[in-house]
Amino acid sequence: MKGPMKKLILPVLASAAALAMATGVAQAQQKKTIALVTNVPADFWTIAGRGLEKAQKEHPDYKIELIVTNEGTAAGQRRELDDLLVRGVAGISISVDDAPHATEQLNKVAAKTVLITTDSDAPQSNRLAYIGTDNVAAGRQAGEEIKKALPNGGKIALFVGTMDADNARERVQGIKESIAGTKVELVDVFTDQVDFAKAKANMENVLVKYPDIALMSGLWSYETPLIYDAVKASGRAGKVKIVGFDEDQRTLRGISDGTIESTVVQQPYEFGYLSATNIIKTLNGDKSWIPADKKLIVPTKVISKTNVAEFAASLKDLLKK
């Protein structure tokens, strides 16, 4: 957080260079700040940050930041939002961790700055719009991959950080809709509160408790690699199928070596870019970008063995910058 602006005292006969420097400093201090607040640290958000960088190049008169939260809790996000409000930022995009318990705080933010949600929505709040995935549709897409992996049916387990997040609930809903009326049986949805040790324990416990488990699916980016590790450690690679979400490097390696069937990927680069540029449009009085239902949907796609090499190469380019 910046301290108060120091008084700048120049001699009356200041040089042109000194005046230019003083003007530049003043302009830098007057730049409006836009921030994207994440729910967890992940490559997913690094890619979103690349989208912010593109927006930054196009709009050098703004300061655009990526705020990575480490806890994945409503309380952690509340602290980040309070800090941003104290700093007087002009616009915030946030992946909401716990919409029901965050609504009051989000409304406080929306009253003071331009607020949009991305990746995980809070539709009951006064956010201007949501930019991201139709998570029910993405869940259905994952459900289709699960059915494809288990043509004769079987028991499946789902893993996610918290069911308090809209994107988690909606993905589970989509999967349930897709497998309804089939021989695919969901034994349970296991949550870990973004605690990697707990997530790993959940997966190991499922492999012991359900010796006939046919497929495991991680619905947040960090979980599929942990499932990959747990299945390999149990000596059941290839026997227990895996379907994932998002584009973690280990998930892609697992698809390449045949341990993971497929993963449903979003477009976080677009989440970042569209968040920043549409906040700037709004600050300039243009709200024409907001759809009637206040949801700007960015489509998802399936990555499997047929297209993983090409996708991984494009991702590597994004992450190395």
mmCIF file with all atom_site columns, N, CA, C and O in Angstrom, residues 213-245:
data_model
loop_
_atom_site.group_PDB
_atom_site.id
_atom_site.type_symbol
_atom_site.label_atom_id
_atom_site.label_alt_id
_atom_site.label_comp_id
_atom_site.label_asym_id
_atom_site.label_entity_id
_atom_site.label_seq_id
_atom_site.pdbx_PDB_ins_code
_atom_site.Cartn_x
_atom_site.Cartn_y
_atom_site.Cartn_z
_atom_site.occupancy
_atom_site.B_iso_or_equiv
_atom_site.pdbx_formal_charge
_atom_site.auth_seq_id
_atom_site.auth_comp_id
_atom_site.auth_asym_id
_atom_site.auth_atom_id
_atom_site.pdbx_PDB_model_num
ATOM 1   N N  . ILE A 1 213 ? -13.817 -48.980 -7.081  1.00 0.00 ? 213 ILE A N  1
ATOM 2   C CA . ILE A 1 213 ? -14.007 -47.647 -7.681  1.00 0.00 ? 213 ILE A CA 1
ATOM 3   C C  . ILE A 1 213 ? -13.482 -47.686 -9.121  1.00 0.00 ? 213 ILE A C  1
ATOM 4   O O  . ILE A 1 213 ? -12.388 -48.192 -9.391  1.00 0.00 ? 213 ILE A O  1
ATOM 5   N N  . ALA A 1 214 ? -14.292 -47.170 -10.047 1.00 0.00 ? 214 ALA A N  1
ATOM 6   C CA . ALA A 1 214 ? -13.928 -47.271 -11.467 1.00 0.00 ? 214 ALA A CA 1
ATOM 7   C C  . ALA A 1 214 ? -13.307 -45.988 -12.014 1.00 0.00 ? 214 ALA A C  1
ATOM 8   O O  . ALA A 1 214 ? -12.505 -46.035 -12.955 1.00 0.00 ? 214 ALA A O  1
ATOM 9   N N  . LEU A 1 215 ? -13.685 -44.847 -11.413 1.00 0.00 ? 215 LEU A N  1
ATOM 10  C CA . LEU A 1 215 ? -13.201 -43.565 -11.950 1.00 0.00 ? 215 LEU A CA 1
ATOM 11  C C  . LEU A 1 215 ? -13.207 -42.505 -10.861 1.00 0.00 ? 215 LEU A C  1
ATOM 12  O O  . LEU A 1 215 ? -14.118 -42.458 -10.037 1.00 0.00 ? 215 LEU A O  1
ATOM 13  N N  . MET A 1 216 ? -12.193 -41.651 -10.890 1.00 0.00 ? 216 MET A N  1
ATOM 14  C CA . MET A 1 216 ? -12.090 -40.523 -9.955  1.00 0.00 ? 216 MET A CA 1
ATOM 15  C C  . MET A 1 216 ? -11.920 -39.249 -10.771 1.00 0.00 ? 216 MET A C  1
ATOM 16  O O  . MET A 1 216 ? -11.189 -39.228 -11.761 1.00 0.00 ? 216 MET A O  1
ATOM 17  N N  . SER A 1 217 ? -12.602 -38.186 -10.335 1.00 0.00 ? 217 SER A N  1
ATOM 18  C CA . SER A 1 217 ? -12.567 -36.927 -11.094 1.00 0.00 ? 217 SER A CA 1
ATOM 19  C C  . SER A 1 217 ? -12.329 -35.746 -10.158 1.00 0.00 ? 217 SER A C  1
ATOM 20  O O  . SER A 1 217 ? -13.026 -35.584 -9.161  1.00 0.00 ? 217 SER A O  1
ATOM 21  N N  . GLY A 1 218 ? -11.320 -34.931 -10.492 1.00 0.00 ? 218 GLY A N  1
ATOM 22  C CA . GLY A 1 218 ? -11.022 -33.716 -9.736  1.00 0.00 ? 218 GLY A CA 1
ATOM 23  C C  . GLY A 1 218 ? -11.608 -32.508 -10.428 1.00 0.00 ? 218 GLY A C  1
ATOM 24  O O  . GLY A 1 218 ? -11.342 -32.279 -11.601 1.00 0.00 ? 218 GLY A O  1
ATOM 25  N N  . LEU A 1 219 ? -12.407 -31.729 -9.700  1.00 0.00 ? 219 LEU A N  1
ATOM 26  C CA . LEU A 1 219 ? -13.138 -30.629 -10.324 1.00 0.00 ? 219 LEU A CA 1
ATOM 27  C C  . LEU A 1 219 ? -12.453 -29.269 -10.209 1.00 0.00 ? 219 LEU A C  1
ATOM 28  O O  . LEU A 1 219 ? -12.903 -28.306 -10.818 1.00 0.00 ? 219 LEU A O  1
ATOM 29  N N  . TRP A 1 220 ? -11.387 -29.183 -9.410  1.00 0.00 ? 220 TRP A N  1
ATOM 30  C CA . TRP A 1 220 ? -10.563 -27.975 -9.375  1.00 0.00 ? 220 TRP A CA 1
ATOM 31  C C  . TRP A 1 220 ? -9.165  -28.334 -9.857  1.00 0.00 ? 220 TRP A C  1
ATOM 32  O O  . TRP A 1 220 ? -8.752  -29.486 -9.788  1.00 0.00 ? 220 TRP A O  1
ATOM 33  N N  . SER A 1 221 ? -8.425  -27.361 -10.314 1.00 0.00 ? 221 SER A N  1
ATOM 34  C CA . SER A 1 221 ? -7.204  -27.614 -11.095 1.00 0.00 ? 221 SER A CA 1
ATOM 35  C C  . SER A 1 221 ? -6.150  -28.450 -10.371 1.00 0.00 ? 221 SER A C  1
ATOM 36  O O  . SER A 1 221 ? -5.455  -29.237 -11.001 1.00 0.00 ? 221 SER A O  1
ATOM 37  N N  . TYR A 1 222 ? -6.011  -28.291 -9.055  1.00 0.00 ? 222 TYR A N  1
ATOM 38  C CA . TYR A 1 222 ? -4.938  -28.984 -8.340  1.00 0.00 ? 222 TYR A CA 1
ATOM 39  C C  . TYR A 1 222 ? -5.286  -30.436 -8.014  1.00 0.00 ? 222 TYR A C  1
ATOM 40  O O  . TYR A 1 222 ? -4.404  -31.218 -7.650  1.00 0.00 ? 222 TYR A O  1
ATOM 41  N N  . GLU A 1 223 ? -6.554  -30.810 -8.134  1.00 0.00 ? 223 GLU A N  1
ATOM 42  C CA . GLU A 1 223 ? -6.970  -32.129 -7.643  1.00 0.00 ? 223 GLU A CA 1
ATOM 43  C C  . GLU A 1 223 ? -6.662  -33.274 -8.609  1.00 0.00 ? 223 GLU A C  1
ATOM 44  O O  . GLU A 1 223 ? -6.281  -34.367 -8.166  1.00 0.00 ? 223 GLU A O  1
ATOM 45  N N  . THR A 1 224 ? -6.809  -33.045 -9.895  1.00 0.00 ? 224 THR A N  1
ATOM 46  C CA . THR A 1 224 ? -6.537  -34.134 -10.844 1.00 0.00 ? 224 THR A CA 1
ATOM 47  C C  . THR A 1 224 ? -5.090  -34.623 -10.746 1.00 0.00 ? 224 THR A C  1
ATOM 48  O O  . THR A 1 224 ? -4.860  -35.840 -10.741 1.00 0.00 ? 224 THR A O  1
ATOM 49  N N  . PRO A 1 225 ? -4.077  -33.740 -10.638 1.00 0.00 ? 225 PRO A N  1
ATOM 50  C CA . PRO A 1 225 ? -2.710  -34.246 -10.455 1.00 0.00 ? 225 PRO A CA 1
ATOM 51  C C  . PRO A 1 225 ? -2.552  -35.074 -9.168  1.00 0.00 ? 225 PRO A C  1
ATOM 52  O O  . PRO A 1 225 ? -1.783  -36.041 -9.152  1.00 0.00 ? 225 PRO A O  1
ATOM 53  N N  . LEU A 1 226 ? -3.269  -34.696 -8.103  1.00 0.00 ? 226 LEU A N  1
ATOM 54  C CA . LEU A 1 226 ? -3.191  -35.458 -6.857  1.00 0.00 ? 226 LEU A CA 1
ATOM 55  C C  . LEU A 1 226 ? -3.854  -36.830 -7.010  1.00 0.00 ? 226 LEU A C  1
ATOM 56  O O  . LEU A 1 226 ? -3.372  -37.821 -6.446  1.00 0.00 ? 226 LEU A O  1
ATOM 57  N N  . ILE A 1 227 ? -4.951  -36.885 -7.772  1.00 0.00 ? 227 ILE A N  1
ATOM 58  C CA . ILE A 1 227 ? -5.578  -38.180 -8.070  1.00 0.00 ? 227 ILE A CA 1
ATOM 59  C C  . ILE A 1 227 ? -4.589  -39.045 -8.862  1.00 0.00 ? 227 ILE A C  1
ATOM 60  O O  . ILE A 1 227 ? -4.414  -40.233 -8.578  1.00 0.00 ? 227 ILE A O  1
ATOM 61  N N  . TYR A 1 228 ? -3.953  -38.427 -9.842  1.00 0.00 ? 228 TYR A N  1
ATOM 62  C CA . TYR A 1 228 ? -2.939  -39.104 -10.678 1.00 0.00 ? 228 TYR A CA 1
ATOM 63  C C  . TYR A 1 228 ? -1.871  -39.747 -9.784  1.00 0.00 ? 228 TYR A C  1
ATOM 64  O O  . TYR A 1 228 ? -1.531  -40.926 -9.942  1.00 0.00 ? 228 TYR A O  1
ATOM 65  N N  . ASP A 1 229 ? -1.375  -38.973 -8.806  1.00 0.00 ? 229 ASP A N  1
ATOM 66  C CA . ASP A 1 229 ? -0.345  -39.484 -7.887  1.00 0.00 ? 229 ASP A CA 1
ATOM 67  C C  . ASP A 1 229 ? -0.888  -40.640 -7.045  1.00 0.00 ? 229 ASP A C  1
ATOM 68  O O  . ASP A 1 229 ? -0.211  -41.657 -6.869  1.00 0.00 ? 229 ASP A O  1
ATOM 69  N N  . ALA A 1 230 ? -2.109  -40.467 -6.501  1.00 0.00 ? 230 ALA A N  1
ATOM 70  C CA . ALA A 1 230 ? -2.687  -41.481 -5.612  1.00 0.00 ? 230 ALA A CA 1
ATOM 71  C C  . ALA A 1 230 ? -2.953  -42.789 -6.355  1.00 0.00 ? 230 ALA A C  1
ATOM 72  O O  . ALA A 1 230 ? -2.673  -43.879 -5.844  1.00 0.00 ? 230 ALA A O  1
ATOM 73  N N  . VAL A 1 231 ? -3.467  -42.692 -7.561  1.00 0.00 ? 231 VAL A N  1
ATOM 74  C CA . VAL A 1 231 ? -3.779  -43.888 -8.354  1.00 0.00 ? 231 VAL A CA 1
ATOM 75  C C  . VAL A 1 231 ? -2.484  -44.626 -8.733  1.00 0.00 ? 231 VAL A C  1
ATOM 76  O O  . VAL A 1 231 ? -2.391  -45.856 -8.636  1.00 0.00 ? 231 VAL A O  1
ATOM 77  N N  . LYS A 1 232 ? -1.458  -43.858 -9.130  1.00 0.00 ? 232 LYS A N  1
ATOM 78  C CA . LYS A 1 232 ? -0.177  -44.484 -9.490  1.00 0.00 ? 232 LYS A CA 1
ATOM 79  C C  . LYS A 1 232 ? 0.454   -45.150 -8.267  1.00 0.00 ? 232 LYS A C  1
ATOM 80  O O  . LYS A 1 232 ? 0.976   -46.268 -8.350  1.00 0.00 ? 232 LYS A O  1
ATOM 81  N N  . ALA A 1 233 ? 0.400   -44.457 -7.106  1.00 0.00 ? 233 ALA A N  1
ATOM 82  C CA . ALA A 1 233 ? 0.995   -44.998 -5.877  1.00 0.00 ? 233 ALA A CA 1
ATOM 83  C C  . ALA A 1 233 ? 0.299   -46.282 -5.437  1.00 0.00 ? 233 ALA A C  1
ATOM 84  O O  . ALA A 1 233 ? 0.927   -47.153 -4.824  1.00 0.00 ? 233 ALA A O  1
ATOM 85  N N  . SER A 1 234 ? -0.991  -46.391 -5.748  1.00 0.00 ? 234 SER A N  1
ATOM 86  C CA . SER A 1 234 ? -1.754  -47.586 -5.354  1.00 0.00 ? 234 SER A CA 1
ATOM 87  C C  . SER A 1 234 ? -1.548  -48.751 -6.324  1.00 0.00 ? 234 SER A C  1
ATOM 88  O O  . SER A 1 234 ? -2.074  -49.844 -6.101  1.00 0.00 ? 234 SER A O  1
ATOM 89  N N  . GLY A 1 235 ? -0.805  -48.493 -7.406  1.00 0.00 ? 235 GLY A N  1
ATOM 90  C CA . GLY A 1 235 ? -0.565  -49.534 -8.401  1.00 0.00 ? 235 GLY A CA 1
ATOM 91  C C  . GLY A 1 235 ? -1.766  -49.818 -9.287  1.00 0.00 ? 235 GLY A C  1
ATOM 92  O O  . GLY A 1 235 ? -1.847  -50.864 -9.927  1.00 0.00 ? 235 GLY A O  1
ATOM 93  N N  . ARG A 1 236 ? -2.699  -48.832 -9.361  1.00 0.00 ? 236 ARG A N  1
ATOM 94  C CA . ARG A 1 236 ? -3.927  -49.065 -10.135 1.00 0.00 ? 236 ARG A CA 1
ATOM 95  C C  . ARG A 1 236 ? -4.051  -48.127 -11.336 1.00 0.00 ? 236 ARG A C  1
ATOM 96  O O  . ARG A 1 236 ? -5.146  -47.889 -11.837 1.00 0.00 ? 236 ARG A O  1
ATOM 97  N N  . ALA A 1 237 ? -2.911  -47.609 -11.778 1.00 0.00 ? 237 ALA A N  1
ATOM 98  C CA . ALA A 1 237 ? -2.911  -46.750 -12.973 1.00 0.00 ? 237 ALA A CA 1
ATOM 99  C C  . ALA A 1 237 ? -3.445  -47.538 -14.156 1.00 0.00 ? 237 ALA A C  1
ATOM 100 O O  . ALA A 1 237 ? -3.020  -48.661 -14.403 1.00 0.00 ? 237 ALA A O  1
ATOM 101 N N  . GLY A 1 238 ? -4.392  -46.948 -14.865 1.00 0.00 ? 238 GLY A N  1
ATOM 102 C CA . GLY A 1 238 ? -5.009  -47.622 -16.003 1.00 0.00 ? 238 GLY A CA 1
ATOM 103 C C  . GLY A 1 238 ? -6.237  -48.406 -15.617 1.00 0.00 ? 238 GLY A C  1
ATOM 104 O O  . GLY A 1 238 ? -7.150  -48.594 -16.430 1.00 0.00 ? 238 GLY A O  1
ATOM 105 N N  . LYS A 1 239 ? -6.288  -48.874 -14.362 1.00 0.00 ? 239 LYS A N  1
ATOM 106 C CA . LYS A 1 239 ? -7.467  -49.616 -13.890 1.00 0.00 ? 239 LYS A CA 1
ATOM 107 C C  . LYS A 1 239 ? -8.522  -48.656 -13.352 1.00 0.00 ? 239 LYS A C  1
ATOM 108 O O  . LYS A 1 239 ? -9.715  -48.821 -13.591 1.00 0.00 ? 239 LYS A O  1
ATOM 109 N N  . VAL A 1 240 ? -8.075  -47.669 -12.570 1.00 0.00 ? 240 VAL A N  1
ATOM 110 C CA . VAL A 1 240 ? -8.980  -46.616 -12.098 1.00 0.00 ? 240 VAL A CA 1
ATOM 111 C C  . VAL A 1 240 ? -8.859  -45.453 -13.080 1.00 0.00 ? 240 VAL A C  1
ATOM 112 O O  . VAL A 1 240 ? -7.791  -44.855 -13.222 1.00 0.00 ? 240 VAL A O  1
ATOM 113 N N  . LYS A 1 241 ? -9.917  -45.165 -13.801 1.00 0.00 ? 241 LYS A N  1
ATOM 114 C CA . LYS A 1 241 ? -9.899  -44.086 -14.798 1.00 0.00 ? 241 LYS A CA 1
ATOM 115 C C  . LYS A 1 241 ? -9.916  -42.722 -14.103 1.00 0.00 ? 241 LYS A C  1
ATOM 116 O O  . LYS A 1 241 ? -10.391 -42.585 -12.969 1.00 0.00 ? 241 LYS A O  1
ATOM 117 N N  . ILE A 1 242 ? -9.420  -41.707 -14.818 1.00 0.00 ? 242 ILE A N  1
ATOM 118 C CA . ILE A 1 242 ? -9.386  -40.345 -14.274 1.00 0.00 ? 242 ILE A CA 1
ATOM 119 C C  . ILE A 1 242 ? -9.878  -39.365 -15.338 1.00 0.00 ? 242 ILE A C  1
ATOM 120 O O  . ILE A 1 242 ? -9.440  -39.404 -16.482 1.00 0.00 ? 242 ILE A O  1
ATOM 121 N N  . VAL A 1 243 ? -10.802 -38.492 -14.930 1.00 0.00 ? 243 VAL A N  1
ATOM 122 C CA . VAL A 1 243 ? -11.243 -37.372 -15.771 1.00 0.00 ? 243 VAL A CA 1
ATOM 123 C C  . VAL A 1 243 ? -11.056 -36.101 -14.949 1.00 0.00 ? 243 VAL A C  1
ATOM 124 O O  . VAL A 1 243 ? -11.404 -36.066 -13.762 1.00 0.00 ? 243 VAL A O  1
ATOM 125 N N  . GLY A 1 244 ? -10.488 -35.076 -15.555 1.00 0.00 ? 244 GLY A N  1
ATOM 126 C CA . GLY A 1 244 ? -10.154 -33.874 -14.792 1.00 0.00 ? 244 GLY A CA 1
ATOM 127 C C  . GLY A 1 244 ? -10.806 -32.593 -15.283 1.00 0.00 ? 244 GLY A C  1
ATOM 128 O O  . GLY A 1 244 ? -11.606 -32.586 -16.224 1.00 0.00 ? 244 GLY A O  1
ATOM 129 N N  . PHE A 1 245 ? -10.449 -31.512 -14.603 1.00 0.00 ? 245 PHE A N  1
ATOM 130 C CA . PHE A 1 245 ? -10.816 -30.150 -14.982 1.00 0.00 ? 245 PHE A CA 1
ATOM 131 C C  . PHE A 1 245 ? -9.541  -29.320 -15.009 1.00 0.00 ? 245 PHE A C  1
ATOM 132 O O  . PHE A 1 245 ? -8.664  -29.488 -14.167 1.00 0.00 ? 245 PHE A O  1
#
